[in-house]
Amino acid sequence: MHPRTLLLAGIALGATAHADVRTPVLRWQYGGCTSFCQTGWYSSPAIVDVDGDGQAEVVAGSYDLVLLNGATGAVLHRAASAARIWPGIAVADLNHDGHPSVVVGRNNGSATAFDAATLAARGGWPVTPFPGAEVRALALGDLDANGTFQVVVGAGRSGATNQVNVYAPNGGQRAGWPRLQAGDAGYAAGIYNDDIAIADLKRSGYPQIFVPTDVHYILGLYRDGSAIAANAMYGAKVWAQVGVHVNQ
């Protein structure tokens, strides 16, 4: 087919897709509010079918954590708190037992895993990974590739050590964490945004953890907390020793 024909076909398809876009229709609003709405920070809500009935629920956090009926916005459950939720709401079946959990991080330094259906805190939670510092970043990852999920959190404060911590589904701190530890190679401080990424970039069968920090260095860490080596072009360095400002 001639290249111009492909271009025209693409335009035609684009026009058809555009014609199918409809004006949004408001279904409900002010979900979770009472006589007023609490200040919402940067936490994104999540969608989850908590009881397996095919009807999606909405879970959202400002200070209180609320579970809302997805069709009406009515409050199903509320977990009240005076501490704000900054990271996006994370949802996963932590224990691989068929019951999803909702995980949040707060500015009192705590992280909590809740039963998604009731918003009751699960056994072993909350934990306090960073006493005196806000949990600004949170992500869930199956670090052992066995169907269970670990909770990875980042500290919204300066300092040369203890920026990232990892917890098991039962709230137990994972061995080898937090990082960086005194004597570790590299630089990291200030995880002020919700930007932890977890993926198997090494194709090793197990995911790695990548965390940008406020000092222009990115932490690259294996599941045991050890550092990922940088490309050999930088010499014998790890990720956290190569600044993002390096000119290639």
CSV table of C-alpha atoms in Angstrom, one decimal:
chain,number,residue,atom,x,y,z
A,1,MET,CA,0.0,0.0,0.0
A,2,HIS,CA,1.3,3.5,-0.9
A,3,PRO,CA,2.4,5.5,2.2
A,4,ARG,CA,-0.1,8.3,1.3
A,5,THR,CA,-2.9,5.7,1.4
A,6,LEU,CA,-1.9,4.7,4.9
A,7,LEU,CA,-1.9,8.3,6.0
A,8,LEU,CA,-5.4,8.9,4.6
A,9,ALA,CA,-6.6,5.7,6.2
A,10,GLY,CA,-5.3,6.9,9.5
A,11,ILE,CA,-7.1,10.2,9.2
A,12,ALA,CA,-10.3,8.5,8.4
A,13,LEU,CA,-10.0,6.2,11.4
A,14,GLY,CA,-9.2,9.2,13.6
A,15,ALA,CA,-12.3,11.0,12.3
A,16,THR,CA,-14.5,8.0,13.1
A,17,ALA,CA,-13.1,7.7,16.6
A,18,HIS,CA,-13.6,11.4,17.2
A,19,ALA,CA,-17.3,11.2,16.2
A,20,ASP,CA,-17.8,8.5,18.9
A,21,VAL,CA,-16.6,10.8,21.8
A,22,ARG,CA,-19.6,11.8,23.9
A,23,THR,CA,-20.0,14.7,26.3
A,24,PRO,CA,-19.4,13.5,29.9
A,25,VAL,CA,-22.5,13.1,32.0
A,26,LEU,CA,-22.2,13.8,35.8
A,27,ARG,CA,-23.3,10.7,37.8
A,28,TRP,CA,-22.4,12.0,41.3
A,29,GLN,CA,-20.1,14.4,43.1
A,30,TYR,CA,-18.8,15.2,46.6
A,31,GLY,CA,-18.3,11.5,47.5
A,32,GLY,CA,-17.1,11.2,51.1
A,33,CYS,CA,-18.1,14.7,52.1
A,34,THR,CA,-20.4,15.4,55.0
A,35,SER,CA,-21.4,19.0,55.8
A,36,PHE,CA,-18.0,20.0,54.2
A,37,CYS,CA,-15.2,18.4,52.2
A,38,GLN,CA,-11.8,17.8,53.7
A,39,THR,CA,-8.8,19.2,51.9
A,40,GLY,CA,-7.8,16.9,49.1
A,41,TRP,CA,-4.0,16.7,48.5
A,42,TYR,CA,-2.4,14.7,45.7
A,43,SER,CA,-3.8,11.2,46.4
A,44,SER,CA,-5.5,9.6,43.4
A,45,PRO,CA,-8.5,7.4,44.0
A,46,ALA,CA,-8.7,3.8,43.0
A,47,ILE,CA,-11.4,1.6,41.6
A,48,VAL,CA,-11.9,-1.9,43.0
A,49,ASP,CA,-14.7,-4.5,43.2
A,50,VAL,CA,-14.4,-5.3,46.9
A,51,ASP,CA,-17.0,-8.0,47.1
A,52,GLY,CA,-16.7,-9.7,43.7
A,53,ASP,CA,-20.3,-8.8,42.6
A,54,GLY,CA,-19.3,-7.1,39.4
A,55,GLN,CA,-20.1,-3.6,40.7
A,56,ALA,CA,-17.0,-1.4,41.1
A,57,GLU,CA,-16.5,0.6,44.2
A,58,VAL,CA,-14.4,3.8,44.6
A,59,VAL,CA,-11.8,4.2,47.4
A,60,ALA,CA,-10.4,7.7,48.0
A,61,GLY,CA,-8.4,9.5,50.6
A,62,SER,CA,-7.9,13.1,51.8
A,63,TYR,CA,-7.6,12.7,55.6
A,64,ASP,CA,-10.3,10.2,56.0
A,65,LEU,CA,-10.2,7.1,53.8
A,66,VAL,CA,-13.6,6.4,52.3
A,67,LEU,CA,-15.1,3.5,50.3
A,68,LEU,CA,-17.9,4.7,48.0
A,69,ASN,CA,-20.6,3.0,46.0
A,70,GLY,CA,-19.4,3.3,42.4
A,71,ALA,CA,-22.9,3.9,41.0
A,72,THR,CA,-24.2,6.5,43.5
A,73,GLY,CA,-21.2,7.9,45.4
A,74,ALA,CA,-22.8,6.9,48.7
A,75,VAL,CA,-20.3,6.2,51.6
A,76,LEU,CA,-20.1,2.5,52.4
A,77,HIS,CA,-17.3,2.7,54.9
A,78,ARG,CA,-15.0,5.4,56.4
A,79,ALA,CA,-11.7,5.1,58.2
A,80,ALA,CA,-11.3,8.5,59.9
A,81,SER,CA,-7.9,10.1,60.5
A,82,ALA,CA,-6.4,13.5,61.3
A,83,ALA,CA,-3.3,12.7,59.1
A,84,ARG,CA,-3.4,13.5,55.4
A,85,ILE,CA,-3.0,10.9,52.6
A,86,TRP,CA,-0.5,12.1,49.9
A,87,PRO,CA,0.4,9.1,47.7
A,88,GLY,CA,-2.2,7.6,45.4
A,89,ILE,CA,-4.4,4.9,46.8
A,90,ALA,CA,-2.8,1.4,46.1
A,91,VAL,CA,-4.9,-1.7,45.8
A,92,ALA,CA,-3.7,-5.4,45.6
A,93,ASP,CA,-4.4,-8.8,47.0
A,94,LEU,CA,-1.3,-8.6,49.3
A,95,ASN,CA,-1.6,-12.2,50.7
A,96,HIS,CA,-2.8,-13.8,47.5
A,97,ASP,CA,-5.9,-15.0,49.4
A,98,GLY,CA,-8.6,-13.5,47.2
A,99,HIS,CA,-9.2,-10.5,49.5
A,100,PRO,CA,-7.9,-7.2,48.2
A,101,SER,CA,-6.3,-4.7,50.4
A,102,VAL,CA,-6.2,-0.9,50.2
A,103,VAL,CA,-2.8,0.7,51.2
A,104,VAL,CA,-2.2,4.3,52.1
A,105,GLY,CA,0.6,6.5,53.4
A,106,ARG,CA,0.2,9.5,55.7
A,107,ASN,CA,2.0,12.6,56.9
A,108,ASN,CA,2.3,11.2,60.4
A,109,GLY,CA,4.9,8.8,59.0
A,110,SER,CA,2.6,5.8,58.9
A,111,ALA,CA,1.5,3.3,56.2
A,112,THR,CA,-1.6,1.2,56.6
A,113,ALA,CA,-3.1,-1.8,54.8
A,114,PHE,CA,-6.9,-2.0,55.1
A,115,ASP,CA,-9.3,-4.7,54.2
A,116,ALA,CA,-10.9,-3.3,51.0
A,117,ALA,CA,-14.4,-4.4,51.9
A,118,THR,CA,-14.6,-3.0,55.4
A,119,LEU,CA,-11.7,-0.4,55.7
A,120,ALA,CA,-10.6,-2.2,58.8
A,121,ALA,CA,-6.9,-2.2,59.4
A,122,ARG,CA,-5.3,-5.6,58.7
A,123,GLY,CA,-3.3,-7.4,61.3
A,124,GLY,CA,0.2,-6.0,61.7
A,125,TRP,CA,-0.8,-2.6,60.4
A,126,PRO,CA,-0.2,0.4,60.6
A,127,VAL,CA,3.5,0.6,60.5
A,128,THR,CA,5.8,3.6,60.9
A,129,PRO,CA,8.6,3.4,58.4
A,130,PHE,CA,9.8,7.0,58.8
A,131,PRO,CA,9.1,8.4,62.3
A,132,GLY,CA,8.7,12.1,62.1
A,133,ALA,CA,8.6,12.2,58.3
A,134,GLU,CA,5.7,12.0,55.8
A,135,VAL,CA,5.2,9.0,53.6
A,136,ARG,CA,5.0,10.8,50.2
A,137,ALA,CA,5.5,7.8,47.9
A,138,LEU,CA,4.0,4.3,47.9
A,139,ALA,CA,3.9,1.4,45.5
A,140,LEU,CA,3.1,-2.3,45.6
A,141,GLY,CA,5.2,-4.9,44.0
A,142,ASP,CA,5.4,-8.7,43.8
A,143,LEU,CA,9.1,-8.6,44.7
A,144,ASP,CA,9.5,-12.4,45.1
A,145,ALA,CA,7.4,-13.3,42.0
A,146,ASN,CA,5.2,-15.6,44.1
A,147,GLY,CA,1.8,-13.9,44.0
A,148,THR,CA,2.2,-11.9,47.2
A,149,PHE,CA,2.8,-8.1,47.2
A,150,GLN,CA,5.2,-6.0,49.3
A,151,VAL,CA,4.6,-2.4,50.2
A,152,VAL,CA,7.4,0.0,49.2
A,153,VAL,CA,7.3,3.5,50.7
A,154,GLY,CA,9.4,6.7,50.4
A,155,ALA,CA,10.1,9.4,52.9
A,156,GLY,CA,9.3,13.1,52.2
A,157,ARG,CA,12.2,14.6,54.0
A,158,SER,CA,15.9,15.4,53.5
A,159,GLY,CA,18.7,13.3,54.9
A,160,ALA,CA,21.4,11.0,53.5
A,161,THR,CA,19.9,7.7,54.7
A,162,ASN,CA,16.6,5.8,55.2
A,163,GLN,CA,14.7,7.1,52.2
A,164,VAL,CA,13.0,3.9,51.1
A,165,ASN,CA,11.5,1.1,53.2
A,166,VAL,CA,9.8,-2.2,52.3
A,167,TYR,CA,7.2,-4.2,54.2
A,168,ALA,CA,5.7,-7.7,53.9
A,169,PRO,CA,1.9,-8.2,53.6
A,170,ASN,CA,1.7,-8.8,57.4
A,171,GLY,CA,3.4,-5.5,58.2
A,172,GLY,CA,6.8,-6.9,58.9
A,173,GLN,CA,9.8,-4.9,57.7
A,174,ARG,CA,11.7,-6.7,55.0
A,175,ALA,CA,15.3,-7.7,55.6
A,176,GLY,CA,17.8,-5.4,54.1
A,177,TRP,CA,15.8,-2.3,54.5
A,178,PRO,CA,15.5,0.7,54.8
A,179,ARG,CA,17.9,2.1,52.2
A,180,LEU,CA,20.2,4.0,51.8
A,181,GLN,CA,22.1,2.8,54.8
A,182,ALA,CA,25.2,4.4,56.3
A,183,GLY,CA,28.1,3.3,54.1
A,184,ASP,CA,26.0,2.6,51.0
A,185,ALA,CA,27.3,4.0,47.7
A,186,GLY,CA,25.4,6.9,46.2
A,187,TYR,CA,23.3,9.9,47.1
A,188,ALA,CA,19.6,10.2,47.8
A,189,ALA,CA,17.4,12.6,49.8
A,190,GLY,CA,13.9,13.9,49.6
A,191,ILE,CA,11.2,11.7,48.0
A,192,TYR,CA,8.7,14.5,47.8
A,193,ASN,CA,6.4,13.1,45.0
A,194,ASP,CA,4.7,9.8,44.5
A,195,ASP,CA,7.2,8.4,42.0
A,196,ILE,CA,8.3,4.9,43.0
A,197,ALA,CA,8.5,2.5,40.1
A,198,ILE,CA,8.8,-1.3,40.3
A,199,ALA,CA,9.6,-3.4,37.3
A,200,ASP,CA,12.0,-6.2,36.1
A,201,LEU,CA,14.2,-4.1,33.9
A,202,LYS,CA,17.1,-6.6,34.4
A,203,ARG,CA,14.9,-9.5,33.1
A,204,SER,CA,16.0,-11.5,36.1
A,205,GLY,CA,12.6,-12.9,37.0
A,206,TYR,CA,12.3,-10.5,40.0
A,207,PRO,CA,11.4,-6.8,39.8
A,208,GLN,CA,13.7,-4.0,40.9
A,209,ILE,CA,12.8,-0.7,42.6
A,210,PHE,CA,13.5,2.7,41.1
A,211,VAL,CA,13.1,5.9,43.1
A,212,PRO,CA,13.9,9.4,41.8
A,213,THR,CA,15.0,11.7,44.6
A,214,ASP,CA,15.4,15.5,45.2
A,215,VAL,CA,19.2,15.5,44.8
A,216,HIS,CA,19.1,14.5,41.1
A,217,TYR,CA,20.1,10.9,41.7
A,218,ILE,CA,17.8,7.9,41.1
A,219,LEU,CA,18.0,5.0,43.5
A,220,GLY,CA,18.1,1.6,41.6
A,221,LEU,CA,17.7,-1.2,44.2
A,222,TYR,CA,17.2,-5.0,44.1
A,223,ARG,CA,14.6,-6.6,46.2
A,224,ASP,CA,17.1,-7.3,49.0
A,225,GLY,CA,18.1,-3.6,49.2
A,226,SER,CA,21.4,-3.9,47.4
A,227,ALA,CA,22.3,-1.4,44.7
A,228,ILE,CA,22.0,-1.9,41.0
A,229,ALA,CA,25.2,-1.3,39.0
A,230,ALA,CA,25.1,1.5,36.5
A,231,ASN,CA,26.2,1.0,32.9
A,232,ALA,CA,30.0,0.3,32.5
A,233,MET,CA,30.4,3.6,30.6
A,234,TYR,CA,30.3,5.3,34.0
A,235,GLY,CA,32.9,3.1,35.6
A,236,ALA,CA,32.4,1.0,38.7
A,237,LYS,CA,29.3,3.0,39.9
A,238,VAL,CA,25.8,2.2,41.0
A,239,TRP,CA,22.6,3.9,39.8
A,240,ALA,CA,22.6,6.3,42.8
A,241,GLN,CA,26.1,7.6,41.9
A,242,VAL,CA,25.2,8.7,38.4
A,243,GLY,CA,23.4,12.1,38.4
A,244,VAL,CA,20.5,12.6,36.0
A,245,HIS,CA,22.3,15.7,34.7
A,246,VAL,CA,25.2,13.7,33.2
A,247,ASN,CA,25.7,14.7,29.5
A,248,GLN,CA,26.0,11.5,27.4
